[in-house]
Amino acid sequence: GADSFHNTQDMAYQQPGAGQTVFLSAVLFAITLSAIGLFRAKLASTPQLTIVGGFVSSLVFFFGLILIGNLKREVKWPETIFVLVVAMIAASTIHRVCVTTCFLFSSLSLWYINSVSQKTQRRLEVSQTPKAKGK
């Protein structure tokens, strides 16, 4: 009834599984690349839109990094650089300024992903540490 509607356990957030995240990030990666191809001329038309083009290209980096991270469970520098190069190549199809802005936005994205990953890792380590028992 009405009590179950207000029960917070019924409405608890459930994290998506690795398979769902791989699928979603792959789809968003492909959609973002397709959007870059479709709107290339529009994104190159004004200086403001070239910055937007760099941002959209950095989304290719973001989704690619999430995709590889869920496939491999650990992303090292070679994979990161590979995904960055792919994003910057996509940006270069729009305008050369997009390459620079893509690099800058991707760097911010990488910093954010790294900080969230470290926080999550610390939280997992704390929750898995056995508690000391009293004497």
PDB file of C-alpha atoms in Angstrom, residues 3-106:
ATOM      1  CA  ASP A   3       3.638   2.480   3.299  1.00  0.00           C
ATOM      2  CA  SER A   4       5.616   0.549   0.692  1.00  0.00           C
ATOM      3  CA  PHE A   5       5.654   3.646  -1.538  1.00  0.00           C
ATOM      4  CA  HIS A   6       7.618   5.542   1.114  1.00  0.00           C
ATOM      5  CA  ASN A   7       9.885   2.637   1.990  1.00  0.00           C
ATOM      6  CA  THR A   8      13.420   3.700   0.975  1.00  0.00           C
ATOM      7  CA  GLN A   9      14.595   0.107   0.530  1.00  0.00           C
ATOM      8  CA  ASP A  10      12.121  -0.386  -2.321  1.00  0.00           C
ATOM      9  CA  MET A  11      13.523   2.659  -4.129  1.00  0.00           C
ATOM     10  CA  ALA A  12      17.219   1.975  -3.433  1.00  0.00           C
ATOM     11  CA  TYR A  13      19.619   2.747  -6.257  1.00  0.00           C
ATOM     12  CA  GLN A  14      21.020  -0.347  -7.852  1.00  0.00           C
ATOM     13  CA  GLN A  15      24.331  -0.009  -9.681  1.00  0.00           C
ATOM     14  CA  PRO A  16      24.424  -1.403 -13.208  1.00  0.00           C
ATOM     15  CA  GLY A  17      26.476  -4.512 -13.762  1.00  0.00           C
ATOM     16  CA  ALA A  18      29.721  -4.546 -15.751  1.00  0.00           C
ATOM     17  CA  GLY A  19      27.937  -5.984 -18.790  1.00  0.00           C
ATOM     18  CA  GLN A  20      25.351  -3.213 -18.790  1.00  0.00           C
ATOM     19  CA  THR A  21      28.064  -0.580 -18.406  1.00  0.00           C
ATOM     20  CA  VAL A  22      30.092  -2.057 -21.274  1.00  0.00           C
ATOM     21  CA  PHE A  23      27.031  -2.030 -23.512  1.00  0.00           C
ATOM     22  CA  LEU A  24      25.992   1.492 -22.551  1.00  0.00           C
ATOM     23  CA  SER A  25      29.473   2.971 -22.912  1.00  0.00           C
ATOM     24  CA  ALA A  26      29.963   1.227 -26.287  1.00  0.00           C
ATOM     25  CA  VAL A  27      26.655   2.601 -27.565  1.00  0.00           C
ATOM     26  CA  LEU A  28      27.436   6.119 -26.317  1.00  0.00           C
ATOM     27  CA  PHE A  29      30.955   5.887 -27.803  1.00  0.00           C
ATOM     28  CA  ALA A  30      29.482   4.978 -31.199  1.00  0.00           C
ATOM     29  CA  ILE A  31      26.736   7.617 -31.002  1.00  0.00           C
ATOM     30  CA  THR A  32      29.266  10.322 -30.089  1.00  0.00           C
ATOM     31  CA  LEU A  33      31.555   9.361 -32.977  1.00  0.00           C
ATOM     32  CA  SER A  34      28.559   9.367 -35.323  1.00  0.00           C
ATOM     33  CA  ALA A  35      27.441  12.780 -34.064  1.00  0.00           C
ATOM     34  CA  ILE A  36      30.911  14.161 -34.726  1.00  0.00           C
ATOM     35  CA  GLY A  37      30.696  12.862 -38.284  1.00  0.00           C
ATOM     36  CA  LEU A  38      27.193  14.222 -38.833  1.00  0.00           C
ATOM     37  CA  PHE A  39      27.737  17.671 -37.333  1.00  0.00           C
ATOM     38  CA  ARG A  40      31.358  18.208 -38.397  1.00  0.00           C
ATOM     39  CA  ALA A  41      30.614  21.225 -40.602  1.00  0.00           C
ATOM     40  CA  LYS A  42      28.356  22.868 -38.013  1.00  0.00           C
ATOM     41  CA  LEU A  43      30.886  22.364 -35.214  1.00  0.00           C
ATOM     42  CA  ALA A  44      33.612  23.992 -37.319  1.00  0.00           C
ATOM     43  CA  SER A  45      31.460  26.993 -38.293  1.00  0.00           C
ATOM     44  CA  THR A  46      32.189  29.323 -35.334  1.00  0.00           C
ATOM     45  CA  PRO A  47      34.944  29.622 -32.714  1.00  0.00           C
ATOM     46  CA  GLN A  48      32.480  28.810 -29.927  1.00  0.00           C
ATOM     47  CA  LEU A  49      31.314  25.660 -31.688  1.00  0.00           C
ATOM     48  CA  THR A  50      34.913  24.503 -32.205  1.00  0.00           C
ATOM     49  CA  ILE A  51      35.223  24.488 -28.425  1.00  0.00           C
ATOM     50  CA  VAL A  52      31.998  22.478 -28.250  1.00  0.00           C
ATOM     51  CA  GLY A  53      33.511  20.148 -30.857  1.00  0.00           C
ATOM     52  CA  GLY A  54      36.509  19.604 -28.599  1.00  0.00           C
ATOM     53  CA  PHE A  55      34.198  18.873 -25.687  1.00  0.00           C
ATOM     54  CA  VAL A  56      32.153  16.386 -27.722  1.00  0.00           C
ATOM     55  CA  SER A  57      35.405  14.735 -28.826  1.00  0.00           C
ATOM     56  CA  SER A  58      36.458  14.454 -25.184  1.00  0.00           C
ATOM     57  CA  LEU A  59      33.236  12.487 -24.622  1.00  0.00           C
ATOM     58  CA  VAL A  60      34.672   9.936 -27.061  1.00  0.00           C
ATOM     59  CA  PHE A  61      37.654   9.714 -24.702  1.00  0.00           C
ATOM     60  CA  PHE A  62      35.401   9.430 -21.644  1.00  0.00           C
ATOM     61  CA  PHE A  63      33.170   6.697 -23.052  1.00  0.00           C
ATOM     62  CA  GLY A  64      36.149   4.839 -24.549  1.00  0.00           C
ATOM     63  CA  LEU A  65      37.954   4.879 -21.221  1.00  0.00           C
ATOM     64  CA  ILE A  66      34.854   3.638 -19.382  1.00  0.00           C
ATOM     65  CA  LEU A  67      34.445   0.904 -21.999  1.00  0.00           C
ATOM     66  CA  ILE A  68      38.029  -0.333 -21.695  1.00  0.00           C
ATOM     67  CA  GLY A  69      37.944  -0.005 -17.917  1.00  0.00           C
ATOM     68  CA  ASN A  70      34.923  -2.281 -17.690  1.00  0.00           C
ATOM     69  CA  LEU A  71      36.404  -4.798 -20.107  1.00  0.00           C
ATOM     70  CA  LYS A  72      39.840  -5.004 -18.486  1.00  0.00           C
ATOM     71  CA  ARG A  73      39.064  -3.917 -14.909  1.00  0.00           C
ATOM     72  CA  GLU A  74      42.297  -1.898 -14.839  1.00  0.00           C
ATOM     73  CA  VAL A  75      43.315   0.771 -17.319  1.00  0.00           C
ATOM     74  CA  LYS A  76      47.014   1.480 -17.706  1.00  0.00           C
ATOM     75  CA  TRP A  77      48.744   4.355 -19.503  1.00  0.00           C
ATOM     76  CA  PRO A  78      48.969   2.634 -22.939  1.00  0.00           C
ATOM     77  CA  GLU A  79      45.191   2.149 -23.083  1.00  0.00           C
ATOM     78  CA  THR A  80      44.604   5.687 -21.842  1.00  0.00           C
ATOM     79  CA  ILE A  81      46.915   7.161 -24.475  1.00  0.00           C
ATOM     80  CA  PHE A  82      45.335   4.998 -27.186  1.00  0.00           C
ATOM     81  CA  VAL A  83      41.823   6.217 -26.336  1.00  0.00           C
ATOM     82  CA  LEU A  84      43.099   9.811 -26.141  1.00  0.00           C
ATOM     83  CA  VAL A  85      44.647   9.502 -29.609  1.00  0.00           C
ATOM     84  CA  VAL A  86      41.371   8.106 -30.987  1.00  0.00           C
ATOM     85  CA  ALA A  87      39.457  11.043 -29.474  1.00  0.00           C
ATOM     86  CA  MET A  88      41.978  13.559 -30.805  1.00  0.00           C
ATOM     87  CA  ILE A  89      41.799  12.028 -34.290  1.00  0.00           C
ATOM     88  CA  ALA A  90      38.024  12.368 -34.136  1.00  0.00           C
ATOM     89  CA  ALA A  91      38.506  16.002 -33.047  1.00  0.00           C
ATOM     90  CA  SER A  92      40.918  16.645 -35.908  1.00  0.00           C
ATOM     91  CA  THR A  93      38.177  15.812 -38.401  1.00  0.00           C
ATOM     92  CA  ILE A  94      36.272  18.867 -37.134  1.00  0.00           C
ATOM     93  CA  HIS A  95      38.952  21.559 -36.725  1.00  0.00           C
ATOM     94  CA  ARG A  96      42.525  21.768 -35.475  1.00  0.00           C
ATOM     95  CA  VAL A  97      41.432  23.863 -32.472  1.00  0.00           C
ATOM     96  CA  CYS A  98      39.177  20.967 -31.471  1.00  0.00           C
ATOM     97  CA  VAL A  99      42.262  18.806 -30.969  1.00  0.00           C
ATOM     98  CA  THR A 100      43.595  21.175 -28.320  1.00  0.00           C
ATOM     99  CA  THR A 101      40.264  21.607 -26.558  1.00  0.00           C
ATOM    100  CA  CYS A 102      39.677  17.850 -26.732  1.00  0.00           C
ATOM    101  CA  PHE A 103      43.025  17.295 -25.009  1.00  0.00           C
ATOM    102  CA  LEU A 104      42.181  19.827 -22.290  1.00  0.00           C
ATOM    103  CA  PHE A 105      38.667  18.480 -21.675  1.00  0.00           C
ATOM    104  CA  SER A 106      39.972  14.887 -21.755  1.00  0.00           C
TER     105      SER A 106
END
